[in-house]
PDB file of N, CA and C in Angstrom:
ATOM      1  N   SER A   4     118.235  73.051  97.940  1.00  0.00           N
ATOM      2  CA  SER A   4     118.807  73.030  99.253  1.00  0.00           C
ATOM      3  C   SER A   4     117.943  73.793 100.335  1.00  0.00           C
ATOM      4  N   GLY A   5     117.825  73.130 101.535  1.00  0.00           N
ATOM      5  CA  GLY A   5     117.125  73.666 102.540  1.00  0.00           C
ATOM      6  C   GLY A   5     115.564  73.431 102.409  1.00  0.00           C
ATOM      7  N   GLY A   6     114.961  72.901 103.583  1.00  0.00           N
ATOM      8  CA  GLY A   6     113.623  72.662 103.601  1.00  0.00           C
ATOM      9  C   GLY A   6     112.939  73.959 103.708  1.00  0.00           C
ATOM     10  N   ARG A   7     111.385  73.713 103.607  1.00  0.00           N
ATOM     11  CA  ARG A   7     110.484  74.955 103.657  1.00  0.00           C
ATOM     12  C   ARG A   7     110.770  75.632 104.901  1.00  0.00           C
ATOM     13  N   SER A   8     110.838  75.128 105.934  1.00  0.00           N
ATOM     14  CA  SER A   8     111.019  75.895 107.081  1.00  0.00           C
ATOM     15  C   SER A   8     112.276  76.741 107.219  1.00  0.00           C
ATOM     16  N   ALA A   9     113.474  76.180 106.597  1.00  0.00           N
ATOM     17  CA  ALA A   9     114.706  76.958 106.656  1.00  0.00           C
ATOM     18  C   ALA A   9     114.539  77.996 105.704  1.00  0.00           C
ATOM     19  N   VAL A  10     113.954  77.888 104.604  1.00  0.00           N
ATOM     20  CA  VAL A  10     113.674  78.804 103.663  1.00  0.00           C
ATOM     21  C   VAL A  10     112.707  80.019 104.137  1.00  0.00           C
ATOM     22  N   PHE A  11     111.833  79.562 104.833  1.00  0.00           N
ATOM     23  CA  PHE A  11     110.834  80.506 105.315  1.00  0.00           C
ATOM     24  C   PHE A  11     111.587  81.554 106.503  1.00  0.00           C
ATOM     25  N   THR A  12     112.445  80.892 107.224  1.00  0.00           N
ATOM     26  CA  THR A  12     113.060  81.579 108.234  1.00  0.00           C
ATOM     27  C   THR A  12     114.112  82.409 107.753  1.00  0.00           C
ATOM     28  N   ALA A  13     114.805  82.046 106.693  1.00  0.00           N
ATOM     29  CA  ALA A  13     115.840  82.910 105.964  1.00  0.00           C
ATOM     30  C   ALA A  13     115.204  84.001 105.112  1.00  0.00           C
ATOM     31  N   ILE A  14     113.927  83.905 104.632  1.00  0.00           N
ATOM     32  CA  ILE A  14     113.271  85.007 104.061  1.00  0.00           C
ATOM     33  C   ILE A  14     112.741  85.959 105.087  1.00  0.00           C
ATOM     34  N   VAL A  15     112.288  85.542 106.273  1.00  0.00           N
ATOM     35  CA  VAL A  15     111.708  86.483 107.286  1.00  0.00           C
ATOM     36  C   VAL A  15     113.032  87.207 107.836  1.00  0.00           C
ATOM     37  N   PHE A  16     114.273  86.613 107.949  1.00  0.00           N
ATOM     38  CA  PHE A  16     115.419  87.142 108.354  1.00  0.00           C
ATOM     39  C   PHE A  16     115.826  88.219 107.270  1.00  0.00           C
ATOM     40  N   VAL A  17     115.699  88.011 106.100  1.00  0.00           N
ATOM     41  CA  VAL A  17     116.139  89.126 105.119  1.00  0.00           C
ATOM     42  C   VAL A  17     115.184  90.137 105.131  1.00  0.00           C
ATOM     43  N   LEU A  18     113.811  89.990 105.244  1.00  0.00           N
ATOM     44  CA  LEU A  18     112.868  90.945 105.251  1.00  0.00           C
ATOM     45  C   LEU A  18     112.812  91.806 106.404  1.00  0.00           C
ATOM     46  N   THR A  19     113.117  91.295 107.665  1.00  0.00           N
ATOM     47  CA  THR A  19     113.114  92.054 108.992  1.00  0.00           C
ATOM     48  C   THR A  19     114.541  92.543 109.329  1.00  0.00           C
ATOM     49  N   SER A  20     115.537  92.069 108.626  1.00  0.00           N
ATOM     50  CA  SER A  20     116.872  92.616 109.036  1.00  0.00           C
ATOM     51  C   SER A  20     117.478  93.599 108.085  1.00  0.00           C
ATOM     52  N   GLY A  21     116.845  93.743 106.907  1.00  0.00           N
ATOM     53  CA  GLY A  21     117.686  94.464 105.957  1.00  0.00           C
ATOM     54  C   GLY A  21     118.632  94.006 105.256  1.00  0.00           C
ATOM     55  N   CYS A  22     119.067  92.763 105.564  1.00  0.00           N
ATOM     56  CA  CYS A  22     120.067  92.009 104.911  1.00  0.00           C
ATOM     57  C   CYS A  22     119.760  91.801 103.542  1.00  0.00           C
ATOM     58  N   ARG A  23     120.923  92.013 102.667  1.00  0.00           N
ATOM     59  CA  ARG A  23     120.701  91.768 101.113  1.00  0.00           C
ATOM     60  C   ARG A  23     120.637  90.229 100.903  1.00  0.00           C
ATOM     61  N   TRP A  24     119.995  89.874 100.031  1.00  0.00           N
ATOM     62  CA  TRP A  24     119.764  88.369  99.591  1.00  0.00           C
ATOM     63  C   TRP A  24     121.066  87.920  99.578  1.00  0.00           C
ATOM     64  N   ARG A  25     121.945  88.411  98.867  1.00  0.00           N
ATOM     65  CA  ARG A  25     123.372  87.737  98.603  1.00  0.00           C
ATOM     66  C   ARG A  25     124.163  87.800  99.848  1.00  0.00           C
ATOM     67  N   ASP A  26     123.788  88.509 100.879  1.00  0.00           N
ATOM     68  CA  ASP A  26     124.517  88.453 102.231  1.00  0.00           C
ATOM     69  C   ASP A  26     124.016  87.403 103.138  1.00  0.00           C
ATOM     70  N   LEU A  27     122.923  86.635 102.800  1.00  0.00           N
ATOM     71  CA  LEU A  27     122.245  85.853 103.719  1.00  0.00           C
ATOM     72  C   LEU A  27     123.253  84.657 104.333  1.00  0.00           C
ATOM     73  N   PRO A  28     123.348  84.821 105.490  1.00  0.00           N
ATOM     74  CA  PRO A  28     124.398  84.022 106.267  1.00  0.00           C
ATOM     75  C   PRO A  28     124.046  82.437 105.955  1.00  0.00           C
ATOM     76  N   PRO A  29     125.268  81.754 105.801  1.00  0.00           N
ATOM     77  CA  PRO A  29     125.093  80.308 105.388  1.00  0.00           C
ATOM     78  C   PRO A  29     124.469  79.562 106.607  1.00  0.00           C
ATOM     79  N   SER A  30     124.558  80.133 107.926  1.00  0.00           N
ATOM     80  CA  SER A  30     124.001  79.234 108.911  1.00  0.00           C
ATOM     81  C   SER A  30     122.539  78.917 108.789  1.00  0.00           C
ATOM     82  N   PHE A  31     121.794  79.609 107.892  1.00  0.00           N
ATOM     83  CA  PHE A  31     120.322  79.443 107.506  1.00  0.00           C
ATOM     84  C   PHE A  31     120.232  78.006 106.946  1.00  0.00           C
ATOM     85  N   GLY A  32     121.264  77.495 106.181  1.00  0.00           N
ATOM     86  CA  GLY A  32     121.218  76.277 105.611  1.00  0.00           C
ATOM     87  C   GLY A  32     120.572  76.385 104.235  1.00  0.00           C
ATOM     88  N   VAL A  33     120.398  77.633 103.811  1.00  0.00           N
ATOM     89  CA  VAL A  33     119.791  77.877 102.494  1.00  0.00           C
ATOM     90  C   VAL A  33     120.415  78.801 101.549  1.00  0.00           C
ATOM     91  N   SER A  34     120.683  78.601 100.406  1.00  0.00           N
ATOM     92  CA  SER A  34     121.525  79.434  99.586  1.00  0.00           C
ATOM     93  C   SER A  34     120.491  80.660  99.204  1.00  0.00           C
ATOM     94  N   ALA A  35     121.407  81.934  98.943  1.00  0.00           N
ATOM     95  CA  ALA A  35     120.445  83.171  98.820  1.00  0.00           C
ATOM     96  C   ALA A  35     119.607  82.893  97.439  1.00  0.00           C
ATOM     97  N   PRO A  36     120.223  82.406  96.395  1.00  0.00           N
ATOM     98  CA  PRO A  36     119.271  82.214  95.205  1.00  0.00           C
ATOM     99  C   PRO A  36     117.929  81.469  95.503  1.00  0.00           C
ATOM    100  N   THR A  37     118.157  80.249  96.276  1.00  0.00           N
ATOM    101  CA  THR A  37     117.120  79.568  96.623  1.00  0.00           C
ATOM    102  C   THR A  37     116.008  80.316  97.465  1.00  0.00           C
ATOM    103  N   ALA A  38     116.565  81.078  98.528  1.00  0.00           N
ATOM    104  CA  ALA A  38     115.677  81.842  99.343  1.00  0.00           C
ATOM    105  C   ALA A  38     114.933  82.855  98.504  1.00  0.00           C
ATOM    106  N   HIS A  39     115.656  83.588  97.512  1.00  0.00           N
ATOM    107  CA  HIS A  39     114.975  84.702  96.654  1.00  0.00           C
ATOM    108  C   HIS A  39     113.956  83.879  95.816  1.00  0.00           C
ATOM    109  N   ARG A  40     114.348  82.871  95.179  1.00  0.00           N
ATOM    110  CA  ARG A  40     113.480  82.190  94.235  1.00  0.00           C
ATOM    111  C   ARG A  40     112.216  81.802  94.989  1.00  0.00           C
ATOM    112  N   ARG A  41     112.145  81.321  96.109  1.00  0.00           N
ATOM    113  CA  ARG A  41     111.017  80.997  96.986  1.00  0.00           C
ATOM    114  C   ARG A  41     110.293  82.145  97.333  1.00  0.00           C
ATOM    115  N   PHE A  42     110.979  83.198  97.767  1.00  0.00           N
ATOM    116  CA  PHE A  42     110.283  84.401  98.168  1.00  0.00           C
ATOM    117  C   PHE A  42     109.375  84.986  96.918  1.00  0.00           C
ATOM    118  N   THR A  43     109.978  84.762  95.679  1.00  0.00           N
ATOM    119  CA  THR A  43     109.318  85.300  94.488  1.00  0.00           C
ATOM    120  C   THR A  43     107.950  84.438  94.092  1.00  0.00           C
ATOM    121  N   GLN A  44     108.280  83.072  94.314  1.00  0.00           N
ATOM    122  CA  GLN A  44     107.373  82.070  94.083  1.00  0.00           C
ATOM    123  C   GLN A  44     106.148  82.256  94.972  1.00  0.00           C
ATOM    124  N   TRP A  45     106.379  82.466  96.242  1.00  0.00           N
ATOM    125  CA  TRP A  45     105.426  82.532  97.333  1.00  0.00           C
ATOM    126  C   TRP A  45     104.779  83.832  97.270  1.00  0.00           C
ATOM    127  N   THR A  46     105.407  84.775  96.819  1.00  0.00           N
ATOM    128  CA  THR A  46     104.765  86.219  96.704  1.00  0.00           C
ATOM    129  C   THR A  46     103.904  86.107  95.428  1.00  0.00           C
ATOM    130  N   GLU A  47     104.174  85.490  94.419  1.00  0.00           N
ATOM    131  CA  GLU A  47     103.133  85.356  93.261  1.00  0.00           C
ATOM    132  C   GLU A  47     102.067  84.462  93.705  1.00  0.00           C
ATOM    133  N   ALA A  48     102.216  83.489  94.408  1.00  0.00           N
ATOM    134  CA  ALA A  48     100.941  82.541  94.899  1.00  0.00           C
ATOM    135  C   ALA A  48     100.399  83.252  96.099  1.00  0.00           C
ATOM    136  N   ALA A  49     100.705  84.451  96.465  1.00  0.00           N
ATOM    137  CA  ALA A  49      99.835  85.343  97.395  1.00  0.00           C
ATOM    138  C   ALA A  49     100.051  84.650  98.833  1.00  0.00           C
ATOM    139  N   LEU A  50     101.106  83.784  98.983  1.00  0.00           N
ATOM    140  CA  LEU A  50     101.310  83.249 100.394  1.00  0.00           C
ATOM    141  C   LEU A  50     101.340  84.237 101.343  1.00  0.00           C
ATOM    142  N   TRP A  51     101.848  85.266 101.383  1.00  0.00           N
ATOM    143  CA  TRP A  51     102.188  86.297 102.492  1.00  0.00           C
ATOM    144  C   TRP A  51     100.848  86.879 102.819  1.00  0.00           C
ATOM    145  N   ARG A  52      99.924  87.213 101.809  1.00  0.00           N
ATOM    146  CA  ARG A  52      98.745  87.594 102.195  1.00  0.00           C
ATOM    147  C   ARG A  52      97.793  86.573 102.894  1.00  0.00           C
ATOM    148  N   ARG A  53      97.894  85.377 102.406  1.00  0.00           N
ATOM    149  CA  ARG A  53      97.339  84.394 103.055  1.00  0.00           C
ATOM    150  C   ARG A  53      97.681  84.066 104.664  1.00  0.00           C
ATOM    151  N   LEU A  54      98.985  84.078 104.773  1.00  0.00           N
ATOM    152  CA  LEU A  54      99.571  83.868 106.057  1.00  0.00           C
ATOM    153  C   LEU A  54      99.172  85.106 107.085  1.00  0.00           C
ATOM    154  N   HIS A  55      99.190  86.333 106.343  1.00  0.00           N
ATOM    155  CA  HIS A  55      98.742  87.623 107.319  1.00  0.00           C
ATOM    156  C   HIS A  55      97.283  87.227 107.638  1.00  0.00           C
ATOM    157  N   GLN A  56      96.431  86.965 106.563  1.00  0.00           N
ATOM    158  CA  GLN A  56      94.877  86.728 107.102  1.00  0.00           C
ATOM    159  C   GLN A  56      94.720  85.657 108.028  1.00  0.00           C
ATOM    160  N   ALA A  57      95.504  84.729 107.750  1.00  0.00           N
ATOM    161  CA  ALA A  57      95.268  83.448 108.900  1.00  0.00           C
ATOM    162  C   ALA A  57      95.798  83.858 110.228  1.00  0.00           C
ATOM    163  N   ALA A  58      96.836  84.695 110.227  1.00  0.00           N
ATOM    164  CA  ALA A  58      97.383  85.092 111.696  1.00  0.00           C
ATOM    165  C   ALA A  58      96.269  86.179 112.185  1.00  0.00           C
ATOM    166  N   LEU A  59      95.539  86.926 111.384  1.00  0.00           N
ATOM    167  CA  LEU A  59      94.758  87.973 111.990  1.00  0.00           C
ATOM    168  C   LEU A  59      93.452  87.065 112.394  1.00  0.00           C
ATOM    169  N   ASP A  60      93.023  86.060 111.636  1.00  0.00           N
ATOM    170  CA  ASP A  60      91.845  85.249 112.114  1.00  0.00           C
ATOM    171  C   ASP A  60      91.976  84.534 113.361  1.00  0.00           C
ATOM    172  N   ARG A  61      93.293  84.128 113.524  1.00  0.00           N
ATOM    173  CA  ARG A  61      93.637  83.210 114.674  1.00  0.00           C
ATOM    174  C   ARG A  61      93.703  84.395 115.922  1.00  0.00           C
ATOM    175  N   LEU A  62      94.360  85.423 115.858  1.00  0.00           N
ATOM    176  CA  LEU A  62      94.338  86.326 116.941  1.00  0.00           C
ATOM    177  C   LEU A  62      93.099  86.963 117.130  1.00  0.00           C
ATOM    178  N   GLY A  63      92.231  87.203 116.092  1.00  0.00           N
ATOM    179  CA  GLY A  63      91.055  87.656 116.428  1.00  0.00           C
ATOM    180  C   GLY A  63      90.142  86.833 117.122  1.00  0.00           C
ATOM    181  N   ALA A  64      90.191  85.512 116.928  1.00  0.00           N
ATOM    182  CA  ALA A  64      89.400  84.571 117.622  1.00  0.00           C
ATOM    183  C   ALA A  64      89.613  84.366 118.955  1.00  0.00           C
ATOM    184  N   GLN A  65      90.922  84.714 119.300  1.00  0.00           N
ATOM    185  CA  GLN A  65      91.346  84.697 120.727  1.00  0.00           C
ATOM    186  C   GLN A  65      91.247  86.060 121.354  1.00  0.00           C
ATOM    187  N   GLY A  66      90.609  86.984 120.832  1.00  0.00           N
ATOM    188  CA  GLY A  66      90.408  88.233 121.161  1.00  0.00           C
ATOM    189  C   GLY A  66      91.709  89.142 121.308  1.00  0.00           C
ATOM    190  N   MET A  67      92.633  88.860 120.487  1.00  0.00           N
ATOM    191  CA  MET A  67      93.963  89.572 120.651  1.00  0.00           C
ATOM    192  C   MET A  67      94.164  90.663 119.760  1.00  0.00           C
ATOM    193  N   VAL A  68      93.173  91.108 118.854  1.00  0.00           N
ATOM    194  CA  VAL A  68      93.104  92.089 117.870  1.00  0.00           C
ATOM    195  C   VAL A  68      91.962  93.084 118.284  1.00  0.00           C
ATOM    196  N   ASP A  69      92.557  94.339 118.416  1.00  0.00           N
ATOM    197  CA  ASP A  69      91.493  95.411 118.799  1.00  0.00           C
ATOM    198  C   ASP A  69      91.114  96.091 117.384  1.00  0.00           C
ATOM    199  N   TRP A  70      89.958  95.628 116.848  1.00  0.00           N
ATOM    200  CA  TRP A  70      89.494  95.972 115.563  1.00  0.00           C
ATOM    201  C   TRP A  70      88.921  97.368 115.611  1.00  0.00           C
ATOM    202  N   SER A  71      88.832  97.924 116.885  1.00  0.00           N
ATOM    203  CA  SER A  71      88.258  99.351 116.848  1.00  0.00           C
ATOM    204  C   SER A  71      89.382 100.253 116.368  1.00  0.00           C
ATOM    205  N   ARG A  72      90.526  99.778 116.240  1.00  0.00           N
ATOM    206  CA  ARG A  72      91.811 100.548 115.794  1.00  0.00           C
ATOM    207  C   ARG A  72      92.194 100.388 114.322  1.00  0.00           C
ATOM    208  N   ALA A  73      91.261  99.579 113.610  1.00  0.00           N
ATOM    209  CA  ALA A  73      91.562  99.023 112.423  1.00  0.00           C
ATOM    210  C   ALA A  73      91.387 100.137 111.332  1.00  0.00           C
ATOM    211  N   ILE A  74      92.012 100.234 110.313  1.00  0.00           N
ATOM    212  CA  ILE A  74      91.706 101.121 109.179  1.00  0.00           C
ATOM    213  C   ILE A  74      91.428 100.291 107.922  1.00  0.00           C
ATOM    214  N   LEU A  75      90.363 100.615 107.344  1.00  0.00           N
ATOM    215  CA  LEU A  75      89.993  99.917 106.119  1.00  0.00           C
ATOM    216  C   LEU A  75      90.243 100.851 104.975  1.00  0.00           C
ATOM    217  N   ASP A  76      90.923 100.285 103.795  1.00  0.00           N
ATOM    218  CA  ASP A  76      91.304 101.051 102.643  1.00  0.00           C
ATOM    219  C   ASP A  76      90.521 100.297 101.422  1.00  0.00           C
TER     220      ASP A  76
END
């Protein structure tokens, strides 16, 4: 149930709102088990790290990242 875009939106909602997976509103068009399963799969596939790096690369190329304030660990 639910396409990738709907699943992605539902996952971001859960992660940013503090909503529990089981309380995911049906308006997302994705069941809670599906959203959680995809979150787990995408986490194991390092999708979130790759998305973060892609966003940084794009913003950096546009001069929108102040690397002087970056902290490396």
